[in-house]
mmCIF file of C-alpha atoms in Angstrom:
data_model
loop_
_atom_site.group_PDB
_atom_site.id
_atom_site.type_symbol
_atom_site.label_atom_id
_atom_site.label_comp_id
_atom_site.label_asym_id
_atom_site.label_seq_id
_atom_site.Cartn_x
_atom_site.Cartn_y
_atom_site.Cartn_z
ATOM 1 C CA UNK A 29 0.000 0.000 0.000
ATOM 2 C CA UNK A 30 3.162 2.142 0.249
ATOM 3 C CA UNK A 31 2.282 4.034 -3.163
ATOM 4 C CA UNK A 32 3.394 7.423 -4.818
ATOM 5 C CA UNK A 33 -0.204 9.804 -5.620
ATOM 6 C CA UNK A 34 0.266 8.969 -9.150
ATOM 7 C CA UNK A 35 0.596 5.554 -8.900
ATOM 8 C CA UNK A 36 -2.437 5.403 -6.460
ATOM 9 C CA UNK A 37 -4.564 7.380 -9.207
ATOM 10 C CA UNK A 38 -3.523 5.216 -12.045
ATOM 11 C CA UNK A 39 -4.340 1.804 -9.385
ATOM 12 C CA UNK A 40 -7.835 3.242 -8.926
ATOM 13 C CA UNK A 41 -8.389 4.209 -12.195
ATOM 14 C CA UNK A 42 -7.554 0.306 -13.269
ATOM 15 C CA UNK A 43 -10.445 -0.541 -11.206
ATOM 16 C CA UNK A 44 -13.389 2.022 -11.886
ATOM 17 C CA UNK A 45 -12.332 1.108 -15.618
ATOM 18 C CA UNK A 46 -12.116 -2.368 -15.368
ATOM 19 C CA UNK A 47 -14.541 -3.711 -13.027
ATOM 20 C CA UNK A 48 -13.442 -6.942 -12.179
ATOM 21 C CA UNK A 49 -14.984 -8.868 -9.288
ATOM 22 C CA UNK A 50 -12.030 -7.840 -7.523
ATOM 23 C CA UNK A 51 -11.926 -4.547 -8.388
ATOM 24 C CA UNK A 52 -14.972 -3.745 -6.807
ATOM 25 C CA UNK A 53 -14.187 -5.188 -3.388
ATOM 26 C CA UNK A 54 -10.982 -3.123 -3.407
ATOM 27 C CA UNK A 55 -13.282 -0.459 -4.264
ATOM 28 C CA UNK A 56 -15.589 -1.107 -1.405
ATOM 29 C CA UNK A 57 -12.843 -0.897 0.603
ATOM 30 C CA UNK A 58 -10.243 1.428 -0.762
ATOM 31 C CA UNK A 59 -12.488 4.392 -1.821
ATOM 32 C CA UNK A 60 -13.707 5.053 1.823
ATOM 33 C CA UNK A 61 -9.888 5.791 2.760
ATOM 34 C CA UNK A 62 -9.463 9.298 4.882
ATOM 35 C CA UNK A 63 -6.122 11.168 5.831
ATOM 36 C CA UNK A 64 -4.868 10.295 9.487
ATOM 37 C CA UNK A 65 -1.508 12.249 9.459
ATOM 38 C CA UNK A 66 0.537 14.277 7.161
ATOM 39 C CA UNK A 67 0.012 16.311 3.684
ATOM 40 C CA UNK A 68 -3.975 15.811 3.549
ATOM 41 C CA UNK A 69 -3.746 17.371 -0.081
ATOM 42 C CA UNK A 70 -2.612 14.154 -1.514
ATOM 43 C CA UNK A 71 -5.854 12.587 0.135
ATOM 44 C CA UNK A 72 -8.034 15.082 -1.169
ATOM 45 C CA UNK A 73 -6.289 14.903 -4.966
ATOM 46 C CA UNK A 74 -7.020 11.339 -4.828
ATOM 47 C CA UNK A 75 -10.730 11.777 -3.570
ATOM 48 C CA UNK A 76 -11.278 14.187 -6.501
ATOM 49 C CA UNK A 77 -9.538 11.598 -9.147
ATOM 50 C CA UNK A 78 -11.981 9.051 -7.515
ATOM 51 C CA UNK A 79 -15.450 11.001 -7.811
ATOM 52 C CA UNK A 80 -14.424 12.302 -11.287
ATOM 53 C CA UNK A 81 -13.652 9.063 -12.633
ATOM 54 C CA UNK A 82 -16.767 7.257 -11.132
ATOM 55 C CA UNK A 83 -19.099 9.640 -11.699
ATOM 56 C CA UNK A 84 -18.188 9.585 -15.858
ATOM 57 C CA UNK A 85 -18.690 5.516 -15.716
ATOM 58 C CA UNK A 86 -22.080 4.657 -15.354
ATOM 59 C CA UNK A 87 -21.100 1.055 -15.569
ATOM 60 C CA UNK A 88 -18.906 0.860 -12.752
ATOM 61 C CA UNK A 89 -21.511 2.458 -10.743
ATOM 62 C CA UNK A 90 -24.178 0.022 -11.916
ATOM 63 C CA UNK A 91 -21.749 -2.742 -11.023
ATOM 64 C CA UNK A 92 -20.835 -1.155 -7.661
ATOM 65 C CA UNK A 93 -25.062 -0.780 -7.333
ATOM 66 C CA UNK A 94 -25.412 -4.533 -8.066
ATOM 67 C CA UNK A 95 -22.906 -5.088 -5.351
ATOM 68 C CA UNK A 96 -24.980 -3.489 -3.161
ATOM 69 C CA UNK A 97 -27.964 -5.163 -3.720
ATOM 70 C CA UNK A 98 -26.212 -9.162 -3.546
ATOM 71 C CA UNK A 99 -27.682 -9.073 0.101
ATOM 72 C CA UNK A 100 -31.326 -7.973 0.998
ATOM 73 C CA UNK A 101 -32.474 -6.729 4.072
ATOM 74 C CA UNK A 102 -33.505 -9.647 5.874
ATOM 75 C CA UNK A 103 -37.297 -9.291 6.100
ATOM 76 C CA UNK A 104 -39.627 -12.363 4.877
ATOM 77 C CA UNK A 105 -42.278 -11.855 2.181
ATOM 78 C CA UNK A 106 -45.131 -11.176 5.279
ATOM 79 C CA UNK A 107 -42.681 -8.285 6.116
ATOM 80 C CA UNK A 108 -41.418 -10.529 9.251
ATOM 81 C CA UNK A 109 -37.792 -10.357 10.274
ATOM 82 C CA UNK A 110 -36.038 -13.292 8.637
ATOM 83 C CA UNK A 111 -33.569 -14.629 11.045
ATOM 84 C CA UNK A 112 -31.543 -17.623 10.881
ATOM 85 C CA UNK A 113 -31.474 -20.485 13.426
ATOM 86 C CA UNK A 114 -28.501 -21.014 15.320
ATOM 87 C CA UNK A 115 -28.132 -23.235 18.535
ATOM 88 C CA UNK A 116 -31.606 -22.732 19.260
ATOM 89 C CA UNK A 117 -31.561 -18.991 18.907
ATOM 90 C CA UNK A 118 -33.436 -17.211 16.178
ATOM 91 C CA UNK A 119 -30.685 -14.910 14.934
ATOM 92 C CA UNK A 120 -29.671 -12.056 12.610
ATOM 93 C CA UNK A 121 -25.953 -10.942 11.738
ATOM 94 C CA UNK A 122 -26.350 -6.954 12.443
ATOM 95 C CA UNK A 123 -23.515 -6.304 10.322
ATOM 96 C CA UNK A 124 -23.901 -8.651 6.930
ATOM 97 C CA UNK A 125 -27.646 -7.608 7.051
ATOM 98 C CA UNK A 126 -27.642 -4.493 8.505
ATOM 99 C CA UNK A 127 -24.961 -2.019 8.622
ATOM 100 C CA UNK A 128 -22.911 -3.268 5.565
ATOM 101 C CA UNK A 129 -26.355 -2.513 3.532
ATOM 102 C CA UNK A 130 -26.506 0.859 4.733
ATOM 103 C CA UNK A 131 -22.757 1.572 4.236
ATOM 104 C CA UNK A 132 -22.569 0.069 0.636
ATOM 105 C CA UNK A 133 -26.094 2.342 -0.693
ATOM 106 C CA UNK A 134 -24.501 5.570 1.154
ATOM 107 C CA UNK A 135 -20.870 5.120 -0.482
ATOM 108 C CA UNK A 136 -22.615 4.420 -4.083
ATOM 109 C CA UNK A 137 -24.449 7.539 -3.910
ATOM 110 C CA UNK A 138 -21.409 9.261 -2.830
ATOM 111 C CA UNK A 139 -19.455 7.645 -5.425
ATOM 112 C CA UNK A 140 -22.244 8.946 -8.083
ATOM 113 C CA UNK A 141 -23.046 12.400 -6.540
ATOM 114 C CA UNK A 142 -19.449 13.825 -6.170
ATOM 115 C CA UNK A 143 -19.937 13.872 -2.269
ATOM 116 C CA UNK A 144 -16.627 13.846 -0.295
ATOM 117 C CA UNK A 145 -17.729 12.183 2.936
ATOM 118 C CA UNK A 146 -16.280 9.326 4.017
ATOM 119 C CA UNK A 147 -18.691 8.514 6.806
ATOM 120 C CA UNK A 148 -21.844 6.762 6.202
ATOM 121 C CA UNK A 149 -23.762 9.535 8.233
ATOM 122 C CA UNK A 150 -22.560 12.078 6.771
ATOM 123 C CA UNK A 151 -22.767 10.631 3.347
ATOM 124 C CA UNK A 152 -26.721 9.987 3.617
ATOM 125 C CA UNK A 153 -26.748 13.252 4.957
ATOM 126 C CA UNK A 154 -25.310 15.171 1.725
ATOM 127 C CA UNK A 155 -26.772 12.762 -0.656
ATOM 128 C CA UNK A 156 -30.335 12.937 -0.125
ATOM 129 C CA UNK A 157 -31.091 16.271 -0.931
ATOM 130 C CA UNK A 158 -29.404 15.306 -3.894
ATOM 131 C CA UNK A 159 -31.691 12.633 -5.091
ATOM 132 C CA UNK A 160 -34.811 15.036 -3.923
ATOM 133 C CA UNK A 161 -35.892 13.059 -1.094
ATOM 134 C CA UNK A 162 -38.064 14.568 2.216
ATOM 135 C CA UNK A 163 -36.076 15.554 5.214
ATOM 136 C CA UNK A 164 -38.217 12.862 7.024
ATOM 137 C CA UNK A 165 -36.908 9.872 4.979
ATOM 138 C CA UNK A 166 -33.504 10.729 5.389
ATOM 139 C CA UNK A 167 -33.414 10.924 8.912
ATOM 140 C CA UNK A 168 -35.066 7.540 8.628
ATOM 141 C CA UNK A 169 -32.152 6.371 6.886
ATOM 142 C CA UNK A 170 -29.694 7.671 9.349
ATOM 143 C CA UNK A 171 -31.402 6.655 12.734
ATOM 144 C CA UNK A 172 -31.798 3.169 11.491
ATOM 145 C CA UNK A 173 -28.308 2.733 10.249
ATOM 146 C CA UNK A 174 -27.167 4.620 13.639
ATOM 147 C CA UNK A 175 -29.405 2.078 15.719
ATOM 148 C CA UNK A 176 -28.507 -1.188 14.127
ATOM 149 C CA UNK A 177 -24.800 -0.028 15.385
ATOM 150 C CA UNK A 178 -26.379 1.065 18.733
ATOM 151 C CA UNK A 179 -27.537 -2.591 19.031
ATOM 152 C CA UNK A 180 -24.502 -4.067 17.827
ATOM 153 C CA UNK A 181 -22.542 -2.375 20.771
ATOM 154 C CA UNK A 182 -24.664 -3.075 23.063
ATOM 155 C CA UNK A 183 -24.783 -6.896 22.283
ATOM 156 C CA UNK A 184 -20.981 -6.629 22.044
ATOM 157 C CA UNK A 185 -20.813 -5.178 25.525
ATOM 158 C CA UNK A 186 -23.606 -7.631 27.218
ATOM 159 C CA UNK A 187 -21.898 -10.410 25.403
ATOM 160 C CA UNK A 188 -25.067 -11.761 24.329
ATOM 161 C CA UNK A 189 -23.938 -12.054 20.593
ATOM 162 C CA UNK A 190 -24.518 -15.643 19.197
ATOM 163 C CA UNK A 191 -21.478 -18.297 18.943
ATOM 164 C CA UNK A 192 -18.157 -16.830 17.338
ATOM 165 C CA UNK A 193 -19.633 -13.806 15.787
ATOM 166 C CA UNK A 194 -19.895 -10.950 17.303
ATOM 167 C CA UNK A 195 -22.008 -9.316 15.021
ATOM 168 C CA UNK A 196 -25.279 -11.890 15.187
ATOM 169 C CA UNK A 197 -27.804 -11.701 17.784
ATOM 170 C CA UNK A 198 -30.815 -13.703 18.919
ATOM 171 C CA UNK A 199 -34.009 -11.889 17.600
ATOM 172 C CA UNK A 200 -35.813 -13.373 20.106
ATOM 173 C CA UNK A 201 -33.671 -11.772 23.050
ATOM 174 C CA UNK A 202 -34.599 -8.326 22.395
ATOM 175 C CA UNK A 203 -37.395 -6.530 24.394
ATOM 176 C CA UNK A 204 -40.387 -5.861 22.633
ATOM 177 C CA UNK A 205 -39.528 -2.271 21.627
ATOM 178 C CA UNK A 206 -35.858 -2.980 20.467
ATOM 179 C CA UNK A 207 -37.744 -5.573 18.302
ATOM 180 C CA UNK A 208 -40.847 -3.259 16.451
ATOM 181 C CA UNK A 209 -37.314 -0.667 15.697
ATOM 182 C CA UNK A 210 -35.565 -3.656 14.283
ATOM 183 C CA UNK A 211 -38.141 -4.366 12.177
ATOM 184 C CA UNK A 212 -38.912 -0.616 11.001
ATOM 185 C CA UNK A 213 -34.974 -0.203 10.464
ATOM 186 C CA UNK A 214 -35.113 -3.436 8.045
ATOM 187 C CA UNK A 215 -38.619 -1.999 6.112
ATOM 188 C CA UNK A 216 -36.078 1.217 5.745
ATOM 189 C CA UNK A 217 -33.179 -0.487 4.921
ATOM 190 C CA UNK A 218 -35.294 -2.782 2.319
ATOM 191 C CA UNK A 219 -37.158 0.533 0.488
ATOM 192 C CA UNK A 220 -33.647 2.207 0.219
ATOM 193 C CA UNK A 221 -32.368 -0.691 -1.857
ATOM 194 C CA UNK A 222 -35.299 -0.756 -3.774
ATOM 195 C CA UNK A 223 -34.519 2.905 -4.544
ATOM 196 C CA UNK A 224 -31.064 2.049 -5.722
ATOM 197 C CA UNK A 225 -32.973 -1.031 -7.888
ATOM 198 C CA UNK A 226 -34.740 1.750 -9.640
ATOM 199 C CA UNK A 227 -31.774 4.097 -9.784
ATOM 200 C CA UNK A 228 -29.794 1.357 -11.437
ATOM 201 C CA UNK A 229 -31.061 -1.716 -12.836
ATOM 202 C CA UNK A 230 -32.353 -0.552 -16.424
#
């Protein structure tokens, strides 16, 4: 990773162009890079080659959209959550199903809108005036995103998560409340994808 600017550029450039399998995951995980120390113009040169570039190829955001859409909010065709049994427990991997959703759909829209951000909050924030929608639903967005990582935490901290992950939790642990917000969150989560269905899949 110990790369001059220009060789950087020309790396991400090879994989907005190209588009590979692999390219994309490097995307998913490269592009949301932020300066820590030192000259934080080099960072922001590179975040402007990035948005340029992705923002002229609409096939490498299509591809990053399909990316985001591999995994579906986990919700059952009666709108029920959809959990997965484990060791008796009826569970749901907060992160995989969750988060990682949210995160993907902000960072595309980002990607596609020329917004900065590297934070999924703040990246939801910028974009949805962007794409016209109410106030209202944003903050939708944001407080489900920011409670399914509220959850996570607190599972974490109880250590009530389910066998080795520590992202999946028993459904059938949480109080009644904690469950009716779950359930909202994933009816959110769900109709945001279905927005970036529209968005991209034609």
């Amino acid at each position: 990773c110990c790369l001059t600017l220009a060789q950087w550029q020309e790396r991400f450039a090879g994989w907005i162009e190209q588009g590979a399998p692999q390219d994309l995951l490097n995307a998913s995980i490269y592009f949301d890079f932020r300066p820590l120390v030192g000259n934080d113009a080099l960072a922001r040169s590179l975040r402007d080659g990035v948005q340029r570039l992705a923002r002229i190829n609409p096939r490498f955001l299509r591809q990053m959209a399909a990316n985001a859409l591999q995994r579906a909010a986990p919700l059952n065709w009666l709108g029920s959550i959809d959990t997965t049994e484990i060791d008796g427990a009826e569970t749901i991997d907060l992160k995989l199903q969750g988060t990682a959703l949210f995160v993907d759909v902000a960072r595309l829209y980002a990607l596609a809108h020329g917004v900065p951000a590297t934070g999924t909050r703040e990246r939801l924030q910028a974009v949805a005036p962007m794409l016209g929608v109410p106030e209202a639903e944003s903050e939708a967005w944001i407080g489900g995103f920011e409670f399914l990582q509220l959850l996570r935490l607190h599972a974490q901290l109880d250590g009530t998560t389910v066998g080795d992950n520590p992202n999946r939790i028993d459904v059938g642990s949480l109080n009644d409340i904690d469950r009716r917000i779950l359930k909202e969150t994933l009816r959110v989560l769900r109709t945001l994808q279905q927005r970036v269905r529209l968005d991209y899949e034609r």
